[in-house]
Amino acid sequence: MTTQELASSQENMSDTTPTTAPKADLDWPNLGFGLHKADFSIRHTWKDGSWDLGVLSPDENIPINIAATCLHYGQACFEGLKAFETKSGDVVVFRIEQNAKRMINSCEKILMEPVPEEMFIDSVFRVINANRRFVPPYGTGACLYIRPLVIGSAPQVGVKPAGEYVFLVLVTPVGPYFKTGFKPVDLIVVEDIDRAAPLGVGDAKVGGNYAAGMRATLRAKEQGFTEVLYLDAREKKFIDESGPANFFAITKDNQYITPASSSILASITNKSLMILARDMGLEAKRRPIGVDEIFDFAEAGCCGTAAVITPIGSITYRDRKVTYCPDGKSGPISAKLYDRLRAIQVGDEPDVHDWVRVVPE
Ligand SMILES: Cc1ncc(COP(=O)(O)O)c(C=O)c1O
């Protein structure tokens, strides 16, 4: 897509639902992290060397060849970000250019045509505008979850890149990822299942990583835990991340620490929390974290777009269990980080780091 074409697609942004449509009739404060049908998604095709302008469609289905590479060989990657309504009624997104860049990295890792950053942002804005009535009202704690996706769509029976790709963006209003919201969750360290290999694609947001982790998560849930904590696949000595989120801990001498690992997703939330922790006067470090260190932390948490900050109440490792929130509440530093991050994301606090963008109507 050329810059001129992009400009003309922006002019066509008003061709759908009026942005003044009344809000959808949903129980906003009690939304879970589920799929609610919105009005439109957008889909673009990459064919013969370029992306098309994209169309907004009310159809939730896409026609797809039964031999498409995404279906057989997992040539698919996605992103996840959120839009919030502010007190003044604007709709804002958080660090969207970071999601665009990460999606370029994911596409490159599995040999798909990357979506240019400007096109990614434009398409997300078009979809938000077409679905404004699904942006949860300010103060309800809910938000509009945005899910961009790239798939290899052309048929191949040999294992090779599709050569044709579909980029689509769907949205759904959501509440918190973990049912407990900002309440502590219980994790179990998993040693007999790996999510990703050190030199594999664990740092890309590709569908296969999530398929690989499903049996670990399901088993943990059956055992009464909320989620798993993965260790490094090579030595099983260091913490990697949780199923859907990065891991961080607050040490007893008030450092924010988070794992350095080649097989975890570079969480945008985590990067932001490191900056906020430094703003609060804490040292923030990314370093290998030995699994034995869990017994010494003052606080621990999961972080991500969906999880925001979810405090960890306990970690079970082999036959030992360490607990962090004896009174059932988050530790003070995690709570402060959560409040600051949320306040910036919904526009209640000044955006000193230039993280928030208003979606132009
Ligand atoms: C495996 C994994 N790790 C970490 C994260 C957190 O990344 P982000 O903060 O960019 O959402 C996610 C997505 O939410 C994830 O799926």
mmCIF file of N, CA and C and ligand atoms in Angstrom, residues 78-80 99 102 195 205 210 241-246 265-270 303-306, ligand 1:
data_model
loop_
_atom_site.group_PDB
_atom_site.id
_atom_site.type_symbol
_atom_site.label_atom_id
_atom_site.label_comp_id
_atom_site.label_asym_id
_atom_site.label_seq_id
_atom_site.Cartn_x
_atom_site.Cartn_y
_atom_site.Cartn_z
ATOM 1 N N PHE A 78 -0.096 -13.235 15.465
ATOM 2 C CA PHE A 78 -1.139 -12.290 15.866
ATOM 3 C C PHE A 78 -0.580 -11.274 16.845
ATOM 4 N N GLU A 79 -1.409 -10.332 17.199
ATOM 5 C CA GLU A 79 -1.070 -9.323 18.206
ATOM 6 C C GLU A 79 -2.262 -9.148 19.134
ATOM 7 N N GLY A 80 -2.066 -8.438 20.216
ATOM 8 C CA GLY A 80 -3.165 -8.144 21.132
ATOM 9 C C GLY A 80 -2.911 -6.790 21.766
ATOM 10 N N ASN A 99 3.264 -2.744 19.134
ATOM 11 C CA ASN A 99 2.604 -3.949 18.614
ATOM 12 C C ASN A 99 2.880 -4.106 17.121
ATOM 13 N N ARG A 102 6.362 -5.419 16.733
ATOM 14 C CA ARG A 102 6.489 -6.830 17.139
ATOM 15 C C ARG A 102 5.859 -7.746 16.091
ATOM 16 N N ARG A 195 7.162 -24.699 26.328
ATOM 17 C CA ARG A 195 6.358 -23.867 25.435
ATOM 18 C C ARG A 195 7.146 -23.531 24.173
ATOM 19 N N LYS A 205 5.031 -13.854 18.311
ATOM 20 C CA LYS A 205 3.666 -14.149 18.761
ATOM 21 C C LYS A 205 2.987 -15.026 17.693
ATOM 22 N N TYR A 210 1.157 -21.127 21.263
ATOM 23 C CA TYR A 210 0.003 -21.204 22.170
ATOM 24 C C TYR A 210 -0.594 -22.608 22.132
ATOM 25 N N GLU A 241 8.509 -17.651 31.390
ATOM 26 C CA GLU A 241 7.323 -16.806 31.563
ATOM 27 C C GLU A 241 6.127 -17.675 31.882
ATOM 28 N N SER A 242 4.988 -17.044 32.079
ATOM 29 C CA SER A 242 3.765 -17.790 32.323
ATOM 30 C C SER A 242 3.096 -18.065 30.967
ATOM 31 N N GLY A 243 1.984 -18.793 30.950
ATOM 32 C CA GLY A 243 1.343 -19.143 29.681
ATOM 33 C C GLY A 243 1.020 -17.915 28.836
ATOM 34 N N PRO A 244 0.221 -16.992 29.369
ATOM 35 C CA PRO A 244 -0.200 -15.849 28.548
ATOM 36 C C PRO A 244 0.455 -14.534 28.946
ATOM 37 N N ALA A 245 1.536 -14.559 29.726
ATOM 38 C CA ALA A 245 2.050 -13.299 30.277
ATOM 39 C C ALA A 245 3.511 -13.444 30.687
ATOM 40 N N ASN A 246 4.208 -12.330 30.764
ATOM 41 C CA ASN A 246 5.583 -12.309 31.303
ATOM 42 C C ASN A 246 5.539 -12.425 32.821
ATOM 43 N N LEU A 265 8.159 -13.941 25.010
ATOM 44 C CA LEU A 265 7.656 -12.820 24.224
ATOM 45 C C LEU A 265 8.078 -11.514 24.895
ATOM 46 N N ALA A 266 8.561 -10.579 24.075
ATOM 47 C CA ALA A 266 8.960 -9.272 24.622
ATOM 48 C C ALA A 266 7.693 -8.475 24.929
ATOM 49 N N SER A 267 7.252 -8.583 26.170
ATOM 50 C CA SER A 267 5.985 -7.960 26.569
ATOM 51 C C SER A 267 6.103 -6.440 26.600
ATOM 52 N N ILE A 268 5.145 -5.794 25.965
ATOM 53 C CA ILE A 268 5.120 -4.325 25.942
ATOM 54 C C ILE A 268 4.727 -3.806 27.333
ATOM 55 N N THR A 269 3.851 -4.548 27.987
ATOM 56 C CA THR A 269 3.464 -4.173 29.357
ATOM 57 C C THR A 269 4.685 -4.225 30.274
ATOM 58 N N ASN A 270 5.450 -5.299 30.142
ATOM 59 C CA ASN A 270 6.629 -5.478 30.996
ATOM 60 C C ASN A 270 7.634 -4.337 30.782
ATOM 61 N N CYS A 303 2.444 -10.209 33.944
ATOM 62 C CA CYS A 303 2.072 -8.952 33.304
ATOM 63 C C CYS A 303 1.905 -9.137 31.809
ATOM 64 N N GLY A 304 0.958 -8.405 31.260
ATOM 65 C CA GLY A 304 0.684 -8.477 29.829
ATOM 66 C C GLY A 304 -0.524 -7.617 29.510
ATOM 67 N N THR A 305 -0.791 -7.448 28.221
ATOM 68 C CA THR A 305 -1.943 -6.633 27.819
ATOM 69 C C THR A 305 -3.218 -7.183 28.445
ATOM 70 N N ALA A 306 -3.406 -8.496 28.344
ATOM 71 C CA ALA A 306 -4.622 -9.099 28.868
ATOM 72 C C ALA A 306 -4.576 -9.189 30.397
HETATM 73 C C1 LIG B 1 3.191 -15.583 25.919
HETATM 74 C C2 LIG B 1 2.963 -14.143 26.230
HETATM 75 N N1 LIG B 1 3.869 -13.511 26.995
HETATM 76 C C3 LIG B 1 3.710 -12.226 27.319
HETATM 77 C C4 LIG B 1 2.625 -11.493 26.891
HETATM 78 C C5 LIG B 1 2.496 -10.067 27.274
HETATM 79 O O1 LIG B 1 2.835 -9.215 26.211
HETATM 80 P P1 LIG B 1 2.194 -7.775 26.105
HETATM 81 O O2 LIG B 1 2.501 -7.067 27.367
HETATM 82 O O3 LIG B 1 2.868 -7.135 24.951
HETATM 83 O O4 LIG B 1 0.761 -7.977 25.903
HETATM 84 C C6 LIG B 1 1.665 -12.108 26.081
HETATM 85 C C7 LIG B 1 0.502 -11.389 25.555
HETATM 86 O O5 LIG B 1 -0.278 -10.769 26.179
HETATM 87 C C8 LIG B 1 1.829 -13.462 25.752
HETATM 88 O O6 LIG B 1 0.925 -14.088 24.998
#
